[in-house]
């Protein structure tokens, strides 16, 4: 059996990534029929069908999925070898596959991509946005932005900055229900939670007398979601108090749409934001270009540096709960300690 050439693998891989022969042909300077013939020739050589073709789309067969994953690794190895030879005398170029969390992609990376594109016109960026940890080798990812400490692995990691958690609420919510002055006051309020991460319902607070210097408090509320962006929107609409990463709520804090509370108590739990790369890929010019760009723009956590801080007098103001109407509104908005205890007993 003859051996498939890297050129054939590249055409097949681009057809899969582009979702069709016509789209792949435009990026490869070939005709759609030429792309189709190359893929058919590859299938004939292998003796299996790699793609199920319809008039609207291409779908990988199980054999095609396995072959596509292997082809991506082979092409990446070839590109890495060529990059090693040309790194010192050529501009960064080629397809760069980047994976990032929803919060980082929406609020930080995407707004900076026009500047990156202007600086590196020969780099084509494929951005995958997901909070699911990607298998970098299987999915052909060149660089992944991950939040948190990484398990031991063969991946190469570079710390960008630290992410911190912030407790905040909309001014409209605080005006209506009052501002908590102590952590225990949160039990009288509507706290927004991620229902798919129960551990995050235990909010951490500084306590010099507790083990480790902090303690946790389980909070409750009427609204929950499985996505931090949805919780941010709920908080901005005045639906409750939220505790999220400053990466997610940074813009809202800067604009005043959300204001931080309990800042003297909150344990911000810094966790690293890291760029993770498969071994060897961190030396490719296109990957180095993106890594340096991210460090340049995000190492100082700009979403935190420009955070609008509330006045001390506003933070210390007592909760406006003297009137019967305010007491009734607060009772409807959030579980009382007795209601919270009943819920825990259930």
Coordinates of C-alpha atoms in Angstrom, one line a residue:
X1 CA 0.0 0.0 0.0
X2 CA 1.3 3.4 -0.9
X3 CA 1.9 6.0 1.8
X4 CA -0.3 9.1 2.1
X5 CA 1.6 12.3 1.5
X6 CA 1.5 15.2 3.9
X7 CA -0.1 17.3 1.2
X8 CA -3.0 14.8 1.0
X9 CA -3.4 14.9 4.8
X10 CA -3.4 18.7 4.8
X11 CA -6.2 18.8 2.2
X12 CA -8.3 16.2 4.1
X13 CA -7.7 18.1 7.4
X14 CA -8.7 21.4 5.9
X15 CA -11.8 20.0 4.3
X16 CA -12.9 18.7 7.8
X17 CA -12.0 22.0 9.5
X18 CA -13.8 24.1 6.8
X19 CA -16.8 21.9 6.8
X20 CA -16.9 21.4 3.0
X21 CA -14.9 21.0 -0.1
X22 CA -15.7 24.4 -1.5
X23 CA -14.7 26.3 1.7
X24 CA -11.5 24.2 1.9
X25 CA -10.7 24.9 -1.8
X26 CA -10.9 28.6 -1.3
X27 CA -8.2 28.5 1.4
X28 CA -6.0 26.1 -0.5
X29 CA -6.2 27.8 -4.0
X30 CA -7.7 24.6 -5.4
X31 CA -11.0 23.8 -7.1
X32 CA -13.7 21.9 -5.1
X33 CA -13.4 19.0 -7.5
X34 CA -9.7 18.8 -6.9
X35 CA -10.2 18.7 -3.2
X36 CA -12.9 16.0 -3.6
X37 CA -10.6 13.9 -5.8
X38 CA -7.7 14.1 -3.3
X39 CA -10.0 13.0 -0.4
X40 CA -11.5 10.2 -2.5
X41 CA -8.0 9.0 -3.5
X42 CA -7.0 9.0 0.2
X43 CA -10.1 6.9 1.0
X44 CA -9.3 4.5 -1.8
X45 CA -5.7 4.1 -0.6
X46 CA -6.9 3.4 2.9
X47 CA -9.8 1.2 1.9
X48 CA -12.2 3.0 4.3
X49 CA -14.7 5.8 4.0
X50 CA -13.5 8.9 6.0
X51 CA -16.3 11.3 5.3
X52 CA -20.1 11.0 4.8
X53 CA -21.0 13.5 2.2
X54 CA -24.2 15.4 1.8
X55 CA -25.1 18.4 -0.3
X56 CA -24.9 20.6 2.8
X57 CA -22.2 19.2 5.0
X58 CA -19.4 16.7 5.6
X59 CA -19.5 14.4 8.6
X60 CA -16.6 12.2 9.8
X61 CA -17.1 8.5 10.0
X62 CA -15.7 6.8 13.1
X63 CA -12.7 5.8 11.0
X64 CA -12.5 9.3 9.8
X65 CA -12.4 10.7 13.3
X66 CA -9.5 8.6 14.3
X67 CA -7.6 9.3 11.1
X68 CA -8.3 13.1 11.4
X69 CA -6.9 13.2 15.0
X70 CA -3.8 11.4 13.8
X71 CA -3.4 13.5 10.7
X72 CA -3.6 16.7 12.9
X73 CA -0.7 15.4 15.0
X74 CA 1.4 14.5 12.0
X75 CA 0.8 17.9 10.4
X76 CA 1.6 19.6 13.7
X77 CA 4.9 17.7 13.9
X78 CA 5.8 18.7 10.4
X79 CA 4.9 22.3 11.1
X80 CA 6.9 22.2 14.3
X81 CA 10.0 20.8 12.5
X82 CA 9.7 23.5 9.8
X83 CA 9.2 26.2 12.4
X84 CA 12.4 25.1 14.2
X85 CA 14.3 25.7 11.0
X86 CA 12.8 29.0 10.1
X87 CA 12.0 30.5 13.5
X88 CA 14.9 33.0 13.5
X89 CA 14.4 34.3 9.9
X90 CA 10.7 34.3 9.2
X91 CA 7.6 36.1 10.4
X92 CA 5.0 34.0 12.4
X93 CA 2.5 32.5 10.0
X94 CA 0.0 29.6 9.7
X95 CA -3.1 28.4 11.4
X96 CA -3.1 28.9 15.2
X97 CA -5.7 26.9 17.2
X98 CA -6.5 28.6 20.5
X99 CA -8.9 27.4 23.2
X100 CA -10.2 29.7 25.9
X101 CA -12.9 29.8 28.6
X102 CA -16.1 31.6 27.9
X103 CA -15.3 34.5 30.3
X104 CA -11.8 35.1 29.0
X105 CA -12.7 34.8 25.4
X106 CA -15.7 37.1 25.6
X107 CA -14.4 39.8 27.9
X108 CA -10.6 39.9 27.2
X109 CA -9.3 37.9 24.2
X110 CA -11.8 38.7 21.5
X111 CA -11.7 42.5 21.9
X112 CA -7.9 42.2 21.5
X113 CA -7.9 40.0 18.4
X114 CA -8.0 42.9 15.9
X115 CA -4.7 44.2 17.3
X116 CA -3.2 40.8 17.1
X117 CA -4.4 40.4 13.5
X118 CA -2.9 43.7 12.5
X119 CA 0.4 42.8 14.2
X120 CA 0.6 39.3 12.7
X121 CA -1.2 39.4 9.3
X122 CA 0.1 36.0 8.3
X123 CA -1.4 34.1 11.3
X124 CA -4.9 32.6 10.9
X125 CA -6.6 32.2 14.3
X126 CA -9.1 29.4 15.0
X127 CA -10.7 30.2 18.4
X128 CA -12.5 27.5 20.3
X129 CA -14.6 28.9 23.2
X130 CA -15.5 26.4 25.9
X131 CA -15.3 25.9 29.7
X132 CA -14.6 22.2 29.0
X133 CA -10.9 21.3 29.4
X134 CA -9.8 20.3 25.9
X135 CA -7.6 17.4 25.0
X136 CA -4.8 19.4 23.3
X137 CA -3.3 16.5 21.5
X138 CA -6.5 14.9 20.3
X139 CA -8.1 18.2 19.2
X140 CA -4.9 19.7 17.7
X141 CA -4.9 22.7 20.0
X142 CA -1.8 24.9 19.9
X143 CA -2.5 27.0 23.0
X144 CA -5.2 26.7 25.7
X145 CA -6.0 29.3 28.4
X146 CA -6.9 27.5 31.6
X147 CA -7.9 28.8 35.0
X148 CA -6.7 26.9 38.1
X149 CA -3.9 24.7 39.0
X150 CA -3.0 22.0 36.5
X151 CA -2.6 18.3 37.3
X152 CA 0.7 16.8 36.6
X153 CA 1.1 16.3 32.9
X154 CA 3.6 16.6 30.0
X155 CA 2.0 19.9 28.9
X156 CA 4.1 23.1 29.0
X157 CA 2.4 25.8 31.1
X158 CA 3.1 29.6 31.4
X159 CA 1.4 31.7 34.0
X160 CA -0.3 34.8 32.7
X161 CA -1.7 36.3 35.9
X162 CA -4.0 35.4 38.9
X163 CA -7.8 35.5 38.9
X164 CA -9.6 36.6 42.1
X165 CA -13.2 36.1 43.3
X166 CA -15.4 39.1 44.1
X167 CA -18.7 39.4 45.9
X168 CA -20.9 42.0 44.3
X169 CA -24.4 43.1 43.5
X170 CA -26.2 45.7 41.4
X171 CA -26.8 49.1 43.1
X172 CA -30.6 48.6 42.5
X173 CA -30.5 45.4 44.6
X174 CA -28.6 47.0 47.4
X175 CA -30.9 50.0 47.4
X176 CA -33.9 47.8 47.7
X177 CA -32.7 45.1 50.1
X178 CA -29.8 46.7 51.9
X179 CA -26.0 46.1 51.9
X180 CA -24.7 43.2 53.9
X181 CA -22.2 44.3 56.5
X182 CA -21.1 40.9 57.8
X183 CA -20.9 37.5 56.1
X184 CA -23.7 36.2 58.1
X185 CA -26.0 38.9 56.7
X186 CA -25.9 37.0 53.4
X187 CA -28.3 34.4 54.9
X188 CA -30.9 37.1 54.7
X189 CA -30.3 37.8 51.1
X190 CA -30.8 36.2 47.7
X191 CA -27.4 34.7 46.7
X192 CA -26.9 33.5 43.1
X193 CA -25.2 30.1 42.7
X194 CA -23.8 27.7 40.1
X195 CA -25.9 24.6 40.5
X196 CA -23.4 22.4 38.6
X197 CA -20.6 23.3 41.1
X198 CA -22.1 22.8 44.6
X199 CA -18.7 23.6 46.2
X200 CA -19.0 27.2 45.0
X201 CA -22.0 27.7 47.2
X202 CA -19.6 27.8 50.1
X203 CA -18.2 31.3 50.0
X204 CA -14.8 31.9 51.7
X205 CA -14.2 34.7 54.2
X206 CA -11.0 35.9 55.9
X207 CA -10.9 34.8 59.6
X208 CA -7.5 35.0 61.4
X209 CA -8.7 32.6 64.1
X210 CA -9.8 29.8 61.6
X211 CA -7.5 27.1 60.2
X212 CA -5.8 28.4 57.1
X213 CA -6.9 32.0 58.0
X214 CA -10.4 31.7 56.4
X215 CA -13.7 30.1 56.9
X216 CA -16.6 29.2 54.6
X217 CA -20.3 30.0 54.7
X218 CA -22.9 28.2 52.6
X219 CA -25.3 30.7 51.0
X220 CA -28.8 30.2 49.5
X221 CA -31.0 31.9 47.0
X222 CA -33.9 31.6 44.6
X223 CA -31.9 31.7 41.4
X224 CA -29.1 29.5 40.1
X225 CA -27.5 28.7 36.8
X226 CA -24.8 26.4 35.3
X227 CA -23.0 29.3 33.6
X228 CA -21.2 32.2 35.1
X229 CA -22.2 34.6 32.3
X230 CA -25.9 34.0 33.1
X231 CA -25.2 34.7 36.8
X232 CA -23.5 37.9 35.9
X233 CA -26.5 39.0 33.9
X234 CA -28.8 38.1 36.8
X235 CA -26.7 40.1 39.2
X236 CA -26.7 43.1 36.9
X237 CA -30.5 42.9 36.7
X238 CA -30.7 43.2 40.5
X239 CA -31.8 39.6 41.1
X240 CA -29.3 38.9 43.8
X241 CA -25.7 38.9 45.2
X242 CA -23.1 36.9 43.3
X243 CA -19.5 35.7 43.9
X244 CA -17.6 35.3 40.6
X245 CA -14.2 35.8 39.2
X246 CA -13.1 39.3 38.6
X247 CA -12.4 38.2 35.0
X248 CA -16.1 37.7 34.6
X249 CA -17.4 40.8 36.4
X250 CA -14.5 43.2 35.9
X251 CA -16.2 45.3 33.2
X252 CA -19.4 45.5 35.2
X253 CA -17.4 46.7 38.3
X254 CA -15.6 49.3 36.2
X255 CA -18.8 50.7 34.8
X256 CA -20.6 50.6 38.1
X257 CA -23.3 48.2 37.0
X258 CA -22.1 46.0 39.9
X259 CA -20.4 47.1 43.1
X260 CA -18.2 45.0 45.4
X261 CA -19.4 44.3 48.9
X262 CA -17.9 42.7 52.0
X263 CA -14.4 43.5 50.6
X264 CA -12.9 43.5 54.0
X265 CA -14.1 40.0 54.7
X266 CA -14.0 38.3 51.3
X267 CA -11.2 35.7 50.8
X268 CA -10.4 36.4 47.1
X269 CA -9.0 32.9 46.5
X270 CA -6.4 33.8 43.8
X271 CA -6.0 31.1 41.1
X272 CA -3.6 31.2 38.2
X273 CA -4.6 31.9 34.6
X274 CA -2.2 29.8 32.5
X275 CA -1.3 29.3 28.9
X276 CA -1.0 25.5 28.3
X277 CA 0.7 24.1 25.2
X278 CA 1.7 20.6 24.0
X279 CA 5.4 19.9 24.2
X280 CA 7.4 21.4 21.4
X281 CA 4.6 23.7 20.2
X282 CA 5.6 26.5 22.6
X283 CA 8.6 27.0 20.3
X284 CA 6.6 27.6 17.2
X285 CA 6.8 31.2 16.1
X286 CA 3.0 31.5 15.8
X287 CA 2.5 30.2 19.3
X288 CA 5.2 32.3 20.7
X289 CA 3.6 35.3 19.1
X290 CA 0.3 34.7 20.8
X291 CA 1.8 33.8 24.1
X292 CA 3.9 37.0 24.2
X293 CA 0.8 39.0 23.1
X294 CA -1.2 37.6 26.0
X295 CA 1.5 38.3 28.6
X296 CA 1.8 41.9 27.2
X297 CA -1.9 42.6 27.5
X298 CA -3.1 40.4 30.4
X299 CA -0.2 39.9 32.8
X300 CA -1.3 42.9 34.8
X301 CA -5.0 41.8 35.1
X302 CA -6.3 45.0 33.5
X303 CA -9.9 44.1 34.5
X304 CA -8.8 44.5 38.1
X305 CA -6.4 47.4 37.8
X306 CA -9.1 49.7 36.6
X307 CA -11.8 48.4 39.0
X308 CA -14.0 51.2 40.3
X309 CA -13.8 51.2 44.1
X310 CA -16.9 52.3 46.1
X311 CA -16.5 55.1 48.6
X312 CA -15.9 54.0 52.2
X313 CA -19.0 55.8 53.4
X314 CA -21.2 53.9 51.0
X315 CA -19.8 50.6 52.2
X316 CA -20.4 51.3 55.8
X317 CA -24.0 52.5 55.4
X318 CA -26.5 50.4 57.4
X319 CA -29.0 48.3 55.5
X320 CA -32.2 50.2 54.9
X321 CA -34.5 47.7 56.6
X322 CA -36.4 49.8 59.1
X323 CA -39.7 50.0 57.2
X324 CA -42.2 47.1 57.1
X325 CA -42.2 47.3 53.3
X326 CA -38.4 46.8 53.2
X327 CA -38.6 43.9 55.6
X328 CA -41.3 42.2 53.6
X329 CA -39.4 42.7 50.3
X330 CA -36.2 41.3 51.8
X331 CA -38.1 38.2 53.2
X332 CA -39.5 37.5 49.7
X333 CA -36.1 38.0 48.0
X334 CA -34.0 35.6 50.0
X335 CA -34.2 32.7 52.5
X336 CA -34.0 33.7 56.2
X337 CA -31.6 31.8 58.4
X338 CA -34.5 29.7 59.6
X339 CA -35.5 28.9 56.0
X340 CA -31.9 28.2 55.1
X341 CA -31.6 25.8 58.1
X342 CA -34.8 24.0 57.0
X343 CA -33.5 23.6 53.5
X344 CA -30.2 22.1 54.8
X345 CA -32.2 19.7 57.0
X346 CA -34.0 18.5 53.9

